[in-house]
Amino acid sequence: MRIKNTNDRYGIVAVTFHWLMALLVIGLLCVGLYMTSLKISAQKLQLYGWHKEFGLLVLFLVIIRLSWRFININPTLPSSIPAWQRFIAHAVQWALLGFMIAMPITGWLVTSAAGLAPSFFGLFVLPTLVAPDDHLRHVFADMHEWIAYGLIATICAHVGAALKHHFIDKDDVLRRMLP
Ligand code: HEM
Ligand code: HEM
């Protein structure tokens, strides 16, 4: 398998980023929804800690992933797919990339407004983005939550389309994102 993308398939770097980050993002959505439903306990605090660290990992990885995307060609969708569907597929891809920036940043803002500086796996501590403020913490927490619902809906559309291509249209769209 090639390192870089070609005109008709994704290379190993893009494929690794895709599946590793898909796993991370879906895991973070599940942990986020679960941890906020728990009563205060040591387990809840532990989950919050992991959620923040892996969430920040998504932010670092998406920056590298976008840089890789910009210095690479992107496989073109088969011409058998109508132009409006190709347009929507690209819009959804860019929305997903945008969500992978908006989610960690709003999470970082929630933590900052709570007066906490997030640590990155004990390696270093990131600065707070705003001064402690309880009202702002609620505003950012609401944003983080609503953006998460938008992300869940977009992932459903993206995965649904990928499965339709594979099982109904029987084309190569999913296969070219597989190792
Ligand atoms: C792709 C990355 C991320 C995803 C998908 C994600 C997802 C979620 C979800 C689904 C929730 C539950 C929302 C709710 O029901 O209120 C949540 C809560 C939370 N997340 Fe994230 N998150 C991400 C990154 C981060 C980061 C980087 C931080 C902090 C550095 C963070 C901090 C928090 C906090 C503090 C809460 C609890 C908010 C509250 O108490 O209402 N998240 N997250
Ligand atoms: C778990 C089920 C998933 C499946 C089956 C799937 C499938 C695919 C396929 C087949 C492509 C290639 C489309 C093309 O050829 O143009 C693709 C691209 C893409 N997917 Fe997914 N995907 C999944 C989850 C996710 C998740 C959770 C995210 C992010 C939150 C995501 C973000 C992207 C992005 C940004 C692209 C564009 C290519 C790139 O920049 O890497 N996918 N996906």
Short mmCIF file of C-alpha atoms and ligand atoms in Angstrom, two decimals:
data_model
loop_
_atom_site.label_atom_id
_atom_site.label_comp_id
_atom_site.label_asym_id
_atom_site.label_seq_id
_atom_site.Cartn_x
_atom_site.Cartn_y
_atom_site.Cartn_z
CA MET A 1 0.00 0.00 0.00
CA ARG A 2 1.33 3.45 -0.91
CA ILE A 3 2.23 6.04 1.71
CA LYS A 4 0.57 8.92 -0.16
CA ASN A 5 -2.92 9.06 -1.68
CA THR A 6 -3.38 8.39 -5.37
CA ASN A 7 -6.18 9.58 -7.64
CA ASP A 8 -8.30 6.53 -6.85
CA ARG A 9 -7.39 5.46 -3.31
CA TYR A 10 -6.21 6.66 0.08
CA GLY A 11 -2.62 5.92 1.16
CA ILE A 12 -1.58 4.27 4.42
CA VAL A 13 -1.10 7.58 6.31
CA ALA A 14 -4.62 8.86 5.50
CA VAL A 15 -6.14 5.42 6.24
CA THR A 16 -4.35 5.17 9.61
CA PHE A 17 -5.45 8.69 10.59
CA HIS A 18 -9.02 7.96 9.49
CA TRP A 19 -9.60 4.77 11.48
CA LEU A 20 -7.55 5.75 14.54
CA MET A 21 -9.38 9.07 14.83
CA ALA A 22 -12.81 7.55 14.05
CA LEU A 23 -12.23 5.21 17.02
CA LEU A 24 -11.06 8.06 19.24
CA VAL A 25 -13.96 10.37 18.37
CA ILE A 26 -16.66 7.71 18.76
CA GLY A 27 -15.05 6.61 22.05
CA LEU A 28 -14.96 10.22 23.30
CA LEU A 29 -18.63 10.74 22.41
CA CYS A 30 -19.61 7.61 24.38
CA VAL A 31 -17.38 8.41 27.37
CA GLY A 32 -18.52 12.08 27.35
CA LEU A 33 -22.21 11.16 27.45
CA TYR A 34 -21.61 8.44 30.06
CA MET A 35 -19.35 10.40 32.43
CA THR A 36 -21.71 13.41 32.60
CA SER A 37 -24.54 11.08 33.68
CA LEU A 38 -22.58 9.74 36.69
CA LYS A 39 -22.87 10.98 40.27
CA ILE A 40 -19.71 12.58 41.62
CA SER A 41 -17.19 9.80 42.40
CA ALA A 42 -13.52 8.88 41.89
CA GLN A 43 -14.52 7.01 38.68
CA LYS A 44 -16.26 10.10 37.30
CA LEU A 45 -13.19 12.27 37.92
CA GLN A 46 -10.92 9.62 36.37
CA LEU A 47 -13.14 9.51 33.25
CA TYR A 48 -13.13 13.33 33.00
CA GLY A 49 -9.31 13.25 33.15
CA TRP A 50 -9.03 10.65 30.36
CA HIS A 51 -11.73 12.39 28.31
CA LYS A 52 -9.77 15.66 28.36
CA GLU A 53 -6.42 14.04 27.51
CA PHE A 54 -7.74 11.93 24.61
CA GLY A 55 -9.84 14.91 23.45
CA LEU A 56 -6.71 17.04 23.23
CA LEU A 57 -4.99 14.20 21.38
CA VAL A 58 -7.72 14.54 18.71
CA LEU A 59 -6.87 18.25 18.38
CA PHE A 60 -3.15 17.53 17.87
CA LEU A 61 -3.83 14.69 15.44
CA VAL A 62 -6.33 16.68 13.36
CA ILE A 63 -3.76 19.45 12.86
CA ILE A 64 -1.25 16.90 11.50
CA ARG A 65 -4.01 15.19 9.47
CA LEU A 66 -5.08 18.47 7.85
CA SER A 67 -1.46 19.34 7.01
CA TRP A 68 -1.09 15.90 5.39
CA ARG A 69 -4.33 16.47 3.45
CA PHE A 70 -3.08 19.81 2.14
CA ILE A 71 0.26 18.45 0.85
CA ASN A 72 -1.42 15.44 -0.76
CA ILE A 73 -3.84 14.81 -3.60
CA ASN A 74 -7.31 13.73 -2.55
CA PRO A 75 -8.87 10.75 -4.37
CA THR A 76 -11.70 11.91 -6.62
CA LEU A 77 -15.07 10.23 -6.17
CA PRO A 78 -16.15 8.03 -9.14
CA SER A 79 -17.80 10.06 -11.93
CA SER A 80 -20.78 7.65 -11.76
CA ILE A 81 -21.76 9.52 -8.57
CA PRO A 82 -23.97 12.58 -9.34
CA ALA A 83 -22.26 15.97 -8.87
CA TRP A 84 -24.63 17.02 -6.05
CA GLN A 85 -23.78 13.85 -4.09
CA ARG A 86 -20.05 14.47 -4.55
CA PHE A 87 -20.57 18.03 -3.31
CA ILE A 88 -22.45 16.81 -0.21
CA ALA A 89 -19.81 14.12 0.46
CA HIS A 90 -17.09 16.80 0.49
CA ALA A 91 -19.16 19.17 2.62
CA VAL A 92 -19.67 16.33 5.15
CA GLN A 93 -15.93 15.54 5.18
CA TRP A 94 -15.08 19.20 5.87
CA ALA A 95 -17.80 19.39 8.52
CA LEU A 96 -16.28 16.33 10.26
CA LEU A 97 -12.81 17.92 10.15
CA GLY A 98 -14.32 21.15 11.55
CA PHE A 99 -16.08 19.23 14.35
CA MET A 100 -12.78 17.57 15.28
CA ILE A 101 -11.41 21.09 15.95
CA ALA A 102 -14.54 22.63 17.49
CA MET A 103 -15.10 19.77 20.00
CA PRO A 104 -11.65 19.88 21.67
CA ILE A 105 -11.52 23.71 21.66
CA THR A 106 -14.94 24.07 23.34
CA GLY A 107 -13.95 21.29 25.80
CA TRP A 108 -10.73 23.18 26.57
CA LEU A 109 -12.84 26.35 27.08
CA VAL A 110 -15.18 24.53 29.54
CA THR A 111 -12.16 23.34 31.54
CA SER A 112 -10.54 26.79 31.42
CA ALA A 113 -13.71 28.56 32.60
CA ALA A 114 -13.81 26.04 35.49
CA GLY A 115 -10.35 27.36 36.47
CA LEU A 116 -8.48 24.18 35.47
CA ALA A 117 -5.49 23.90 33.12
CA PRO A 118 -5.77 20.62 31.14
CA SER A 119 -2.81 18.25 31.32
CA PHE A 120 -1.67 16.28 28.28
CA PHE A 121 -0.94 12.74 29.59
CA GLY A 122 1.25 14.24 32.33
CA LEU A 123 3.75 15.42 29.68
CA PHE A 124 2.85 19.11 29.87
CA VAL A 125 0.05 21.38 31.03
CA LEU A 126 -1.80 23.58 28.53
CA PRO A 127 -2.66 27.17 29.42
CA THR A 128 -6.20 28.19 30.36
CA LEU A 129 -7.95 30.08 27.53
CA VAL A 130 -10.24 32.27 29.69
CA ALA A 131 -10.39 33.41 33.32
CA PRO A 132 -12.53 31.29 35.70
CA ASP A 133 -16.20 32.21 35.22
CA ASP A 134 -19.16 30.02 36.17
CA HIS A 135 -21.58 31.59 33.69
CA LEU A 136 -19.11 31.10 30.82
CA ARG A 137 -18.48 27.51 31.92
CA HIS A 138 -22.19 26.76 31.42
CA VAL A 139 -22.26 28.53 28.05
CA PHE A 140 -19.22 26.56 26.80
CA ALA A 141 -20.58 23.30 28.24
CA ASP A 142 -23.84 23.85 26.31
CA MET A 143 -21.87 24.59 23.13
CA HIS A 144 -19.73 21.46 23.66
CA GLU A 145 -22.89 19.39 24.13
CA TRP A 146 -24.79 20.79 21.11
CA ILE A 147 -21.78 20.52 18.82
CA ALA A 148 -21.49 16.88 19.98
CA TYR A 149 -25.11 16.25 18.85
CA GLY A 150 -24.29 17.86 15.48
CA LEU A 151 -21.22 15.63 15.21
CA ILE A 152 -23.25 12.49 16.01
CA ALA A 153 -25.80 13.36 13.29
CA THR A 154 -23.03 14.07 10.75
CA ILE A 155 -21.23 10.79 11.59
CA CYS A 156 -24.51 8.89 11.06
CA ALA A 157 -24.94 10.49 7.61
CA HIS A 158 -21.27 9.80 6.72
CA VAL A 159 -21.33 6.15 7.84
CA GLY A 160 -24.77 5.58 6.27
CA ALA A 161 -23.49 6.89 2.93
CA ALA A 162 -20.31 4.75 3.12
CA LEU A 163 -22.38 1.61 3.82
CA LYS A 164 -24.86 2.44 1.04
CA HIS A 165 -21.98 2.72 -1.45
CA HIS A 166 -20.54 -0.60 -0.30
CA PHE A 167 -23.66 -2.75 0.03
CA ILE A 168 -26.19 -1.16 -2.36
CA ASP A 169 -24.16 0.60 -5.07
CA LYS A 170 -21.36 -2.00 -4.72
CA ASP A 171 -18.66 0.51 -5.72
CA ASP A 172 -15.12 1.08 -4.36
CA VAL A 173 -15.80 4.08 -2.09
CA LEU A 174 -15.41 2.16 1.19
CA ARG A 175 -12.72 -0.24 -0.07
CA ARG A 176 -10.34 2.58 -0.96
CA MET A 177 -10.40 3.75 2.68
CA LEU A 178 -9.56 0.22 3.91
CA PRO A 179 -5.96 -0.98 4.46
C1 HEM B 1 -13.20 15.20 19.77
C2 HEM B 1 -13.10 15.55 21.04
C3 HEM B 1 -14.22 15.52 22.04
C4 HEM B 1 -15.47 14.93 21.97
C5 HEM B 1 -16.08 14.13 20.82
C6 HEM B 1 -16.14 15.24 23.22
C7 HEM B 1 -17.43 14.83 23.54
C8 HEM B 1 -18.10 15.14 24.72
C9 HEM B 1 -19.46 14.78 25.03
C10 HEM B 1 -20.41 14.00 24.11
C11 HEM B 1 -19.75 15.26 26.26
C12 HEM B 1 -21.09 15.15 27.02
C13 HEM B 1 -21.89 16.41 26.79
C14 HEM B 1 -23.02 16.54 27.78
O1 HEM B 1 -23.88 15.64 27.80
O2 HEM B 1 -23.02 17.52 28.53
C15 HEM B 1 -18.57 15.92 26.76
C16 HEM B 1 -18.47 16.54 27.99
C17 HEM B 1 -17.33 17.18 28.43
N1 HEM B 1 -16.13 17.33 27.75
FE1 HEM B 1 -15.73 16.66 25.91
N2 HEM B 1 -15.31 15.99 24.02
C18 HEM B 1 -14.14 16.18 23.35
C19 HEM B 1 -13.02 16.87 23.79
C20 HEM B 1 -12.88 17.45 25.03
C21 HEM B 1 -11.71 18.14 25.51
C22 HEM B 1 -10.40 18.33 24.73
C23 HEM B 1 -11.99 18.59 26.77
C24 HEM B 1 -11.13 19.37 27.74
C25 HEM B 1 -9.85 19.65 27.63
C26 HEM B 1 -13.34 18.16 27.08
C27 HEM B 1 -13.99 18.42 28.26
C28 HEM B 1 -15.27 18.05 28.56
C29 HEM B 1 -15.92 18.37 29.81
C30 HEM B 1 -15.32 19.15 31.00
C31 HEM B 1 -17.23 17.85 29.73
C32 HEM B 1 -18.33 17.91 30.79
C33 HEM B 1 -19.15 19.16 30.54
C34 HEM B 1 -20.24 19.28 31.58
O3 HEM B 1 -19.94 19.06 32.74
O4 HEM B 1 -21.39 19.56 31.19
N3 HEM B 1 -13.86 17.48 25.99
N4 HEM B 1 -17.59 15.83 25.80
C1 HEM B 2 -16.93 4.16 11.66
C2 HEM B 2 -17.45 4.25 10.47
C3 HEM B 2 -16.87 5.03 9.31
C4 HEM B 2 -16.84 4.62 8.03
C5 HEM B 2 -17.38 3.29 7.48
C6 HEM B 2 -16.20 5.66 7.25
C7 HEM B 2 -15.97 5.60 5.89
C8 HEM B 2 -15.28 6.54 5.14
C9 HEM B 2 -14.94 6.41 3.75
C10 HEM B 2 -15.31 5.23 2.86
C11 HEM B 2 -14.27 7.53 3.38
C12 HEM B 2 -13.73 7.84 1.97
C13 HEM B 2 -14.69 8.70 1.21
C14 HEM B 2 -14.09 9.10 -0.13
O1 HEM B 2 -13.60 8.24 -0.82
O2 HEM B 2 -14.11 10.27 -0.48
C15 HEM B 2 -14.18 8.39 4.54
C16 HEM B 2 -13.56 9.61 4.56
C17 HEM B 2 -13.52 10.44 5.64
N1 HEM B 2 -14.02 10.16 6.90
FE1 HEM B 2 -14.95 8.45 7.48
N2 HEM B 2 -15.88 6.71 8.07
C18 HEM B 2 -16.26 6.38 9.35
C19 HEM B 2 -16.13 7.15 10.46
C20 HEM B 2 -15.63 8.45 10.47
C21 HEM B 2 -15.58 9.31 11.64
C22 HEM B 2 -16.09 8.93 13.04
C23 HEM B 2 -15.01 10.48 11.24
C24 HEM B 2 -14.71 11.72 12.04
C25 HEM B 2 -15.34 12.13 13.07
C26 HEM B 2 -14.69 10.36 9.82
C27 HEM B 2 -14.11 11.36 9.05
C28 HEM B 2 -13.78 11.25 7.71
C29 HEM B 2 -13.09 12.28 6.95
C30 HEM B 2 -12.66 13.65 7.47
C31 HEM B 2 -12.92 11.77 5.66
C32 HEM B 2 -12.24 12.47 4.47
C33 HEM B 2 -10.89 11.86 4.22
C34 HEM B 2 -9.85 12.38 5.16
O3 HEM B 2 -9.64 13.61 5.25
O4 HEM B 2 -9.24 11.54 5.86
N3 HEM B 2 -15.09 9.12 9.39
N4 HEM B 2 -14.80 7.76 5.60
#
